[in-house]
Amino acid sequence: MFPRNAENDIAKLQNYASVFAALGDETRLSLVSRLTSGRSHSISQLAEGSKITRQAVTKHLRVLEGVGLAHSTRNGREQLYHLDLRPFKDIEEYLRFVSEQWDEALSRLKSFVEDERK
């Protein structure tokens, strides 16, 4: 699943960390939720009904773009943003990998504890 190459591992972990950091902000997580509709949204549409300004929405969208979670296209005078699901699939793969490592560690711990009882 994950090639055992230290440089590759470090690069992947840095990428995952930046995606998790971007998603760790409540406003950005809200924007991601609004973008899950599958269609593109303008900054005005994303700011609508929110307490934050269009400028603040733009800054948060740039962070999401920076980690590959969102992409924009120009349509006339508007920037339209859409969600990119690929980073979520990478994160899912990473979380599955971590989960398997924990399962193995807990299994070893269980075996150790059971052996100590004997």
PDB file of C-alpha atoms in Angstrom:
ATOM      1  CA  MET A   1       0.000   0.000   0.000  1.00  0.00           C
ATOM      2  CA  PHE A   2       2.723   2.440   1.038  1.00  0.00           C
ATOM      3  CA  PRO A   3       6.186   1.843  -0.396  1.00  0.00           C
ATOM      4  CA  ARG A   4       8.806   1.749   2.331  1.00  0.00           C
ATOM      5  CA  ASN A   5      10.895   4.659   1.126  1.00  0.00           C
ATOM      6  CA  ALA A   6      11.757   7.166   3.865  1.00  0.00           C
ATOM      7  CA  GLU A   7      11.757  10.200   1.558  1.00  0.00           C
ATOM      8  CA  ASN A   8       8.470   9.136  -0.009  1.00  0.00           C
ATOM      9  CA  ASP A   9       6.947   8.542   3.438  1.00  0.00           C
ATOM     10  CA  ILE A  10       8.016  11.971   4.696  1.00  0.00           C
ATOM     11  CA  ALA A  11       6.641  13.722   1.604  1.00  0.00           C
ATOM     12  CA  LYS A  12       3.318  11.884   1.909  1.00  0.00           C
ATOM     13  CA  LEU A  13       3.059  12.639   5.625  1.00  0.00           C
ATOM     14  CA  GLN A  14       3.740  16.337   5.000  1.00  0.00           C
ATOM     15  CA  ASN A  15       1.014  16.373   2.353  1.00  0.00           C
ATOM     16  CA  TYR A  16      -1.463  14.598   4.639  1.00  0.00           C
ATOM     17  CA  ALA A  17      -0.603  16.961   7.484  1.00  0.00           C
ATOM     18  CA  SER A  18      -1.327  20.009   5.332  1.00  0.00           C
ATOM     19  CA  VAL A  19      -4.671  18.551   4.212  1.00  0.00           C
ATOM     20  CA  PHE A  20      -5.646  17.734   7.807  1.00  0.00           C
ATOM     21  CA  ALA A  21      -4.562  21.232   8.887  1.00  0.00           C
ATOM     22  CA  ALA A  22      -6.696  22.811   6.161  1.00  0.00           C
ATOM     23  CA  LEU A  23      -9.685  20.716   7.204  1.00  0.00           C
ATOM     24  CA  GLY A  24      -9.066  21.552  10.865  1.00  0.00           C
ATOM     25  CA  ASP A  25     -10.498  25.035  10.401  1.00  0.00           C
ATOM     26  CA  GLU A  26     -14.254  25.265  10.952  1.00  0.00           C
ATOM     27  CA  THR A  27     -14.793  27.760   8.113  1.00  0.00           C
ATOM     28  CA  ARG A  28     -12.841  25.689   5.593  1.00  0.00           C
ATOM     29  CA  LEU A  29     -14.614  22.526   6.672  1.00  0.00           C
ATOM     30  CA  SER A  30     -17.906  24.337   6.136  1.00  0.00           C
ATOM     31  CA  LEU A  31     -16.778  25.426   2.661  1.00  0.00           C
ATOM     32  CA  VAL A  32     -15.820  21.842   1.811  1.00  0.00           C
ATOM     33  CA  SER A  33     -19.264  20.743   2.947  1.00  0.00           C
ATOM     34  CA  ARG A  34     -20.906  23.309   0.681  1.00  0.00           C
ATOM     35  CA  LEU A  35     -18.726  22.213  -2.253  1.00  0.00           C
ATOM     36  CA  THR A  36     -19.769  18.562  -1.928  1.00  0.00           C
ATOM     37  CA  SER A  37     -22.864  19.243  -4.022  1.00  0.00           C
ATOM     38  CA  GLY A  38     -20.805  18.343  -7.077  1.00  0.00           C
ATOM     39  CA  ARG A  39     -21.296  21.648  -8.831  1.00  0.00           C
ATOM     40  CA  SER A  40     -19.105  24.733  -8.951  1.00  0.00           C
ATOM     41  CA  HIS A  41     -19.842  27.707  -6.727  1.00  0.00           C
ATOM     42  CA  SER A  42     -18.852  31.347  -6.943  1.00  0.00           C
ATOM     43  CA  ILE A  43     -17.321  33.148  -3.994  1.00  0.00           C
ATOM     44  CA  SER A  44     -20.577  35.083  -3.579  1.00  0.00           C
ATOM     45  CA  GLN A  45     -22.580  31.858  -3.441  1.00  0.00           C
ATOM     46  CA  LEU A  46     -20.197  30.388  -0.872  1.00  0.00           C
ATOM     47  CA  ALA A  47     -20.308  33.545   1.267  1.00  0.00           C
ATOM     48  CA  GLU A  48     -24.105  33.749   1.105  1.00  0.00           C
ATOM     49  CA  GLY A  49     -25.744  33.087   4.453  1.00  0.00           C
ATOM     50  CA  SER A  50     -22.391  33.200   6.202  1.00  0.00           C
ATOM     51  CA  LYS A  51     -21.096  35.687   8.746  1.00  0.00           C
ATOM     52  CA  ILE A  52     -17.771  36.023   6.953  1.00  0.00           C
ATOM     53  CA  THR A  53     -16.921  38.329   4.074  1.00  0.00           C
ATOM     54  CA  ARG A  54     -16.244  37.318   0.491  1.00  0.00           C
ATOM     55  CA  GLN A  55     -12.608  38.309   1.057  1.00  0.00           C
ATOM     56  CA  ALA A  56     -12.376  35.899   3.996  1.00  0.00           C
ATOM     57  CA  VAL A  57     -14.045  33.160   1.938  1.00  0.00           C
ATOM     58  CA  THR A  58     -11.481  33.808  -0.804  1.00  0.00           C
ATOM     59  CA  LYS A  59      -8.590  33.422   1.648  1.00  0.00           C
ATOM     60  CA  HIS A  60      -9.986  30.136   2.940  1.00  0.00           C
ATOM     61  CA  LEU A  61     -10.558  28.870  -0.603  1.00  0.00           C
ATOM     62  CA  ARG A  62      -6.933  29.655  -1.450  1.00  0.00           C
ATOM     63  CA  VAL A  63      -5.825  27.475   1.456  1.00  0.00           C
ATOM     64  CA  LEU A  64      -8.041  24.653   0.172  1.00  0.00           C
ATOM     65  CA  GLU A  65      -6.609  25.157  -3.315  1.00  0.00           C
ATOM     66  CA  GLY A  66      -3.098  25.093  -1.899  1.00  0.00           C
ATOM     67  CA  VAL A  67      -3.571  21.580  -0.553  1.00  0.00           C
ATOM     68  CA  GLY A  68      -5.439  20.367  -3.633  1.00  0.00           C
ATOM     69  CA  LEU A  69      -8.913  20.090  -2.098  1.00  0.00           C
ATOM     70  CA  ALA A  70     -10.471  22.764  -4.280  1.00  0.00           C
ATOM     71  CA  HIS A  71      -9.857  24.113  -7.757  1.00  0.00           C
ATOM     72  CA  SER A  72     -11.126  27.189  -9.478  1.00  0.00           C
ATOM     73  CA  THR A  73     -11.989  28.143 -13.019  1.00  0.00           C
ATOM     74  CA  ARG A  74     -12.817  31.524 -14.397  1.00  0.00           C
ATOM     75  CA  ASN A  75     -16.257  32.058 -15.876  1.00  0.00           C
ATOM     76  CA  GLY A  76     -16.421  35.632 -17.127  1.00  0.00           C
ATOM     77  CA  ARG A  77     -15.776  37.835 -14.110  1.00  0.00           C
ATOM     78  CA  GLU A  78     -16.413  35.065 -11.579  1.00  0.00           C
ATOM     79  CA  GLN A  79     -14.112  32.486 -10.067  1.00  0.00           C
ATOM     80  CA  LEU A  80     -15.981  29.210  -9.727  1.00  0.00           C
ATOM     81  CA  TYR A  81     -14.737  26.694  -7.174  1.00  0.00           C
ATOM     82  CA  HIS A  82     -15.243  22.959  -7.120  1.00  0.00           C
ATOM     83  CA  LEU A  83     -14.120  20.180  -4.813  1.00  0.00           C
ATOM     84  CA  ASP A  84     -11.416  17.707  -5.805  1.00  0.00           C
ATOM     85  CA  LEU A  85     -12.043  14.313  -4.217  1.00  0.00           C
ATOM     86  CA  ARG A  86      -8.600  12.825  -4.943  1.00  0.00           C
ATOM     87  CA  PRO A  87      -6.979  14.099  -1.722  1.00  0.00           C
ATOM     88  CA  PHE A  88      -9.842  12.546   0.256  1.00  0.00           C
ATOM     89  CA  LYS A  89      -9.128   9.191  -1.372  1.00  0.00           C
ATOM     90  CA  ASP A  90      -5.438   9.543  -0.482  1.00  0.00           C
ATOM     91  CA  ILE A  91      -6.362  10.356   3.113  1.00  0.00           C
ATOM     92  CA  GLU A  92      -8.714   7.389   3.241  1.00  0.00           C
ATOM     93  CA  GLU A  93      -5.863   5.144   2.080  1.00  0.00           C
ATOM     94  CA  TYR A  94      -3.545   6.654   4.690  1.00  0.00           C
ATOM     95  CA  LEU A  95      -6.108   6.253   7.500  1.00  0.00           C
ATOM     96  CA  ARG A  96      -6.657   2.634   6.482  1.00  0.00           C
ATOM     97  CA  PHE A  97      -2.878   2.099   6.639  1.00  0.00           C
ATOM     98  CA  VAL A  98      -2.670   3.681  10.118  1.00  0.00           C
ATOM     99  CA  SER A  99      -5.679   1.663  11.278  1.00  0.00           C
ATOM    100  CA  GLU A 100      -4.005  -1.566  10.154  1.00  0.00           C
ATOM    101  CA  GLN A 101      -0.834  -0.607  12.032  1.00  0.00           C
ATOM    102  CA  TRP A 102      -2.856   0.024  15.214  1.00  0.00           C
ATOM    103  CA  ASP A 103      -4.711  -3.270  14.791  1.00  0.00           C
ATOM    104  CA  GLU A 104      -1.391  -5.099  14.511  1.00  0.00           C
ATOM    105  CA  ALA A 105       0.060  -3.271  17.527  1.00  0.00           C
ATOM    106  CA  LEU A 106      -3.024  -4.020  19.633  1.00  0.00           C
ATOM    107  CA  SER A 107      -2.914  -7.661  18.558  1.00  0.00           C
ATOM    108  CA  ARG A 108       0.746  -7.895  19.643  1.00  0.00           C
ATOM    109  CA  LEU A 109      -0.128  -6.232  22.965  1.00  0.00           C
ATOM    110  CA  LYS A 110      -3.012  -8.643  23.512  1.00  0.00           C
ATOM    111  CA  SER A 111      -0.731 -11.613  22.803  1.00  0.00           C
ATOM    112  CA  PHE A 112       1.894 -10.242  25.170  1.00  0.00           C
ATOM    113  CA  VAL A 113      -0.618  -9.687  27.991  1.00  0.00           C
ATOM    114  CA  GLU A 114      -2.168 -13.129  27.511  1.00  0.00           C
ATOM    115  CA  ASP A 115       1.281 -14.763  27.505  1.00  0.00           C
ATOM    116  CA  GLU A 116       2.194 -12.927  30.750  1.00  0.00           C
ATOM    117  CA  ARG A 117      -0.913 -14.308  32.453  1.00  0.00           C
ATOM    118  CA  LYS A 118       0.177 -17.896  31.803  1.00  0.00           C
TER     119      LYS A 118
END
